[in-house]
PDB file of C-alpha atoms in Angstrom:
ATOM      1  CA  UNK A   1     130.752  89.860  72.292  1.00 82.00           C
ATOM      2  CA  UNK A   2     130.302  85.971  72.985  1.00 87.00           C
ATOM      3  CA  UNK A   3     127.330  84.500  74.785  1.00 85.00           C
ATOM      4  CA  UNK A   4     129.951  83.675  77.033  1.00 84.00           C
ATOM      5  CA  UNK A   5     131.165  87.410  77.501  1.00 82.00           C
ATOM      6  CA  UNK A   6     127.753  88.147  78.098  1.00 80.00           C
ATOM      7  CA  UNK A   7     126.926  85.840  80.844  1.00 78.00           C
ATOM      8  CA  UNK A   8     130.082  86.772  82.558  1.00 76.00           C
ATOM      9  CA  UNK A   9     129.321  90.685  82.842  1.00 76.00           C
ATOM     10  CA  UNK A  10     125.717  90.260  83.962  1.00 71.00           C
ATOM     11  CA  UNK A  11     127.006  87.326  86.605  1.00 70.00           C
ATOM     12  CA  UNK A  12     129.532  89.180  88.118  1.00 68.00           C
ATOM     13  CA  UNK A  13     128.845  91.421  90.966  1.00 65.00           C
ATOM     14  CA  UNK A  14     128.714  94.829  91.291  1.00 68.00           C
ATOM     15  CA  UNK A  15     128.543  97.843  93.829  1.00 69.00           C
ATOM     16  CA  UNK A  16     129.704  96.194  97.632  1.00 78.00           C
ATOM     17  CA  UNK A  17     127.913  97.523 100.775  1.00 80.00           C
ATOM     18  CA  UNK A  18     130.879  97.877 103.268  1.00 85.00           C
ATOM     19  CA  UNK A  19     130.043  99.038 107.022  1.00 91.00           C
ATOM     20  CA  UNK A  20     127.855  98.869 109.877  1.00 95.00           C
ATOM     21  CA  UNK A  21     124.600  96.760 109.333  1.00 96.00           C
ATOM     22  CA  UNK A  22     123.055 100.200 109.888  1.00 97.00           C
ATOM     23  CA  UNK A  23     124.876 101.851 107.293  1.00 96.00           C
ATOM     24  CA  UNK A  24     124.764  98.847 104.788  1.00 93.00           C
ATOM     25  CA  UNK A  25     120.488  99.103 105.381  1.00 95.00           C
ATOM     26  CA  UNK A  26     120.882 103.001 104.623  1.00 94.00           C
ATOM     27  CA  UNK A  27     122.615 102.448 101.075  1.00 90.00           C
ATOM     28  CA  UNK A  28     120.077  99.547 100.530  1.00 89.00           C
ATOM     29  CA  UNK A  29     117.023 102.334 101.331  1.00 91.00           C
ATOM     30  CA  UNK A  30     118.303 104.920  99.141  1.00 88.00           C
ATOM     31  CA  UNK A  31     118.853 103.144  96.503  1.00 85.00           C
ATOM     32  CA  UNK A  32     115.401 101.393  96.549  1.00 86.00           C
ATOM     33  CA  UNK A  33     113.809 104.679  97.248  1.00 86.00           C
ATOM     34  CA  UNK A  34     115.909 107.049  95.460  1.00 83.00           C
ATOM     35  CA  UNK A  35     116.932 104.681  92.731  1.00 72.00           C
ATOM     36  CA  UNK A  36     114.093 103.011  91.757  1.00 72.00           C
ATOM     37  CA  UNK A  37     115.511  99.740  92.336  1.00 75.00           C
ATOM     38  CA  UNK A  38     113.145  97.142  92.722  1.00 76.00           C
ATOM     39  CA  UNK A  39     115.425  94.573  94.423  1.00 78.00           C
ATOM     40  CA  UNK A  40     119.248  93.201  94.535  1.00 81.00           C
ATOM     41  CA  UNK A  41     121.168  90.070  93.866  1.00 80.00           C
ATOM     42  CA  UNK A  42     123.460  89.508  96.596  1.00 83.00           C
ATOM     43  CA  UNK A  43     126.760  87.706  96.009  1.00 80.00           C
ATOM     44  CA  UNK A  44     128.165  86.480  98.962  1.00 80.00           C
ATOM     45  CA  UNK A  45     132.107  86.831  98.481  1.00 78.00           C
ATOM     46  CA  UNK A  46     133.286  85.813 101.569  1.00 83.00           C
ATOM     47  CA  UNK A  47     131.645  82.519 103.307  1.00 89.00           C
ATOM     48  CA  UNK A  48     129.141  83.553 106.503  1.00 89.00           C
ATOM     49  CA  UNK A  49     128.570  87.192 105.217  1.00 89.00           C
ATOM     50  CA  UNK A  50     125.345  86.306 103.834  1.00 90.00           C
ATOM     51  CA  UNK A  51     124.161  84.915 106.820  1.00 94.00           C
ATOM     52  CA  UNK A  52     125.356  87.925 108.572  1.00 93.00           C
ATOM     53  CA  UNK A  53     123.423  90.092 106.266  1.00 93.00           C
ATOM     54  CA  UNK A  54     120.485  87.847 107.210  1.00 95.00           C
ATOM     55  CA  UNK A  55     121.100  88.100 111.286  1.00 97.00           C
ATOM     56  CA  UNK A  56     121.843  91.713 111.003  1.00 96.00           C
ATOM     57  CA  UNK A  57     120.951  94.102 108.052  1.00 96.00           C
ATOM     58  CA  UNK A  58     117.212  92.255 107.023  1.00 96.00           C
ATOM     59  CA  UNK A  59     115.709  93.031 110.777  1.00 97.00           C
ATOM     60  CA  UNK A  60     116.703  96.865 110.288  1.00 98.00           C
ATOM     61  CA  UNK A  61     115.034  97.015 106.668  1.00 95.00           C
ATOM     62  CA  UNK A  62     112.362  95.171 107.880  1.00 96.00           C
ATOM     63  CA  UNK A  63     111.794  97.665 110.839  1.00 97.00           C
ATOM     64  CA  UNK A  64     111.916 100.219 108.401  1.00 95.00           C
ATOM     65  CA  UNK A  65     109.570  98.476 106.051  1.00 92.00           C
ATOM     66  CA  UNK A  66     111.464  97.900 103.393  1.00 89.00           C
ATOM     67  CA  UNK A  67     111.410  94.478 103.455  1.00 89.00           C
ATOM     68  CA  UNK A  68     108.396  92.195 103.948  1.00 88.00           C
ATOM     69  CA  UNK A  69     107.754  89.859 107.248  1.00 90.00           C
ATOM     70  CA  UNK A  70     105.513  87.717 106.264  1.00 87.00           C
ATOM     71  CA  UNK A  71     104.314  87.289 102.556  1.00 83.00           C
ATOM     72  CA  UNK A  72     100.368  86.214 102.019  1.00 82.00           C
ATOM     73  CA  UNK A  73     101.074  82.499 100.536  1.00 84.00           C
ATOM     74  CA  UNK A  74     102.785  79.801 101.445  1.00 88.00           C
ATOM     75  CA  UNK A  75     104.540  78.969  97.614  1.00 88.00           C
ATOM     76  CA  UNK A  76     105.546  81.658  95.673  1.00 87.00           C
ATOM     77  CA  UNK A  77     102.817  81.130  93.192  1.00 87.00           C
ATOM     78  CA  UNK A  78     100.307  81.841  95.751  1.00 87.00           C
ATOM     79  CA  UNK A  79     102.642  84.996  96.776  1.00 85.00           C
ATOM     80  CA  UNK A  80     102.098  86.128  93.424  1.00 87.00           C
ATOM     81  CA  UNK A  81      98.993  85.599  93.438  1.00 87.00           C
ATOM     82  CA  UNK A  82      98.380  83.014  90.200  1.00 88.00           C
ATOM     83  CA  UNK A  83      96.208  80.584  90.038  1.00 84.00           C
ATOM     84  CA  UNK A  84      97.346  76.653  89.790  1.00 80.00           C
ATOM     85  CA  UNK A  85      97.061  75.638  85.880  1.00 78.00           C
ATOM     86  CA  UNK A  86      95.465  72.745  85.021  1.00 76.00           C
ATOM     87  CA  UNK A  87      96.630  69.120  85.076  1.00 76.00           C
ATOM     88  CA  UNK A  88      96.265  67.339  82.211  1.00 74.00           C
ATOM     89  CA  UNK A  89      96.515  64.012  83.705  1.00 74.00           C
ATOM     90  CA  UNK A  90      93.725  65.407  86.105  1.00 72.00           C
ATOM     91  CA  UNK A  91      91.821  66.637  83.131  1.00 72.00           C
ATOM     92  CA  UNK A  92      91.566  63.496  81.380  1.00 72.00           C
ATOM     93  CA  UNK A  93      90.460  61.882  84.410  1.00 71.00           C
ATOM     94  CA  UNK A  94      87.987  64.095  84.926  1.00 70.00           C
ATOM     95  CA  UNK A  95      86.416  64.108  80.891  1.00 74.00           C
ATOM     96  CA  UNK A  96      86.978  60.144  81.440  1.00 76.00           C
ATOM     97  CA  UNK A  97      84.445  59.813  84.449  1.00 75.00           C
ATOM     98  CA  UNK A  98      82.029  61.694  82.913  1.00 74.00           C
TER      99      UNK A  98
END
C-alpha cells in the first residue's frame, strides 16, 4: 500500500449521523459511552451542516455533559495543562545580565 493509499483511507470519512439533532446527540453518546471513543473528526460534506451541528447537536451534548462549556485555559496549552518551555532568546538574556 502507498503512503498515498494510506493517507487516503485514514482521511476519508466514515460512519454519517443522519436525523434529528436529538437523535444525531444519541449515536454520538453511545458511542462515547458504549464505545469507548474518546472523540470524532467531523467532515462536513455538505456546506452549513457543520455549523448546524454547532447551533443544534453541541447544546444537547453539552446539556447532557458530554461535551465541555467552558475549558480551564485560555490556549490549549494551558487547557492541557503544560507549562510554557523556555525561550532561548529569553535565556540568553537572562545568563547575559547576570
Amino acid at each position: 500500500m502507498s503512503l498515498r493509499e494510506i493517507a487516503l483511507r485514514v482521511a476519508t470519512p466514515r460512519g454519517h449521523f443522519i436525523g434529528t439533532p436529538e437523535q444525531i446527540a444519541d449515536r454520538f453518546q453511545q458511542w462515547l459511552e458504549g464505545r469507548g471513543s474518546d472523540g470524532f473528526n467531523l467532515f462536513e460534506s455538505v456546506p452549513g451542516q457543520l455549523e448546524l451541528f454547532v447551533d443544534e447537536v453541541v447544546p444537547i451534548l453539552q446539556k447532557r455533559g458530554i461535551y465541555k462549556t467552558e475549558y480551564p485555559g485560555t490556549t490549549f496549552r494551558e487547557t492541557l495543562g503544560l507549562d510554557v518551555p523556555g525561550n532561548c532568546n529569553t535565556l540568553r538574556r537572562a545568563i547575559a545580565a547576570e
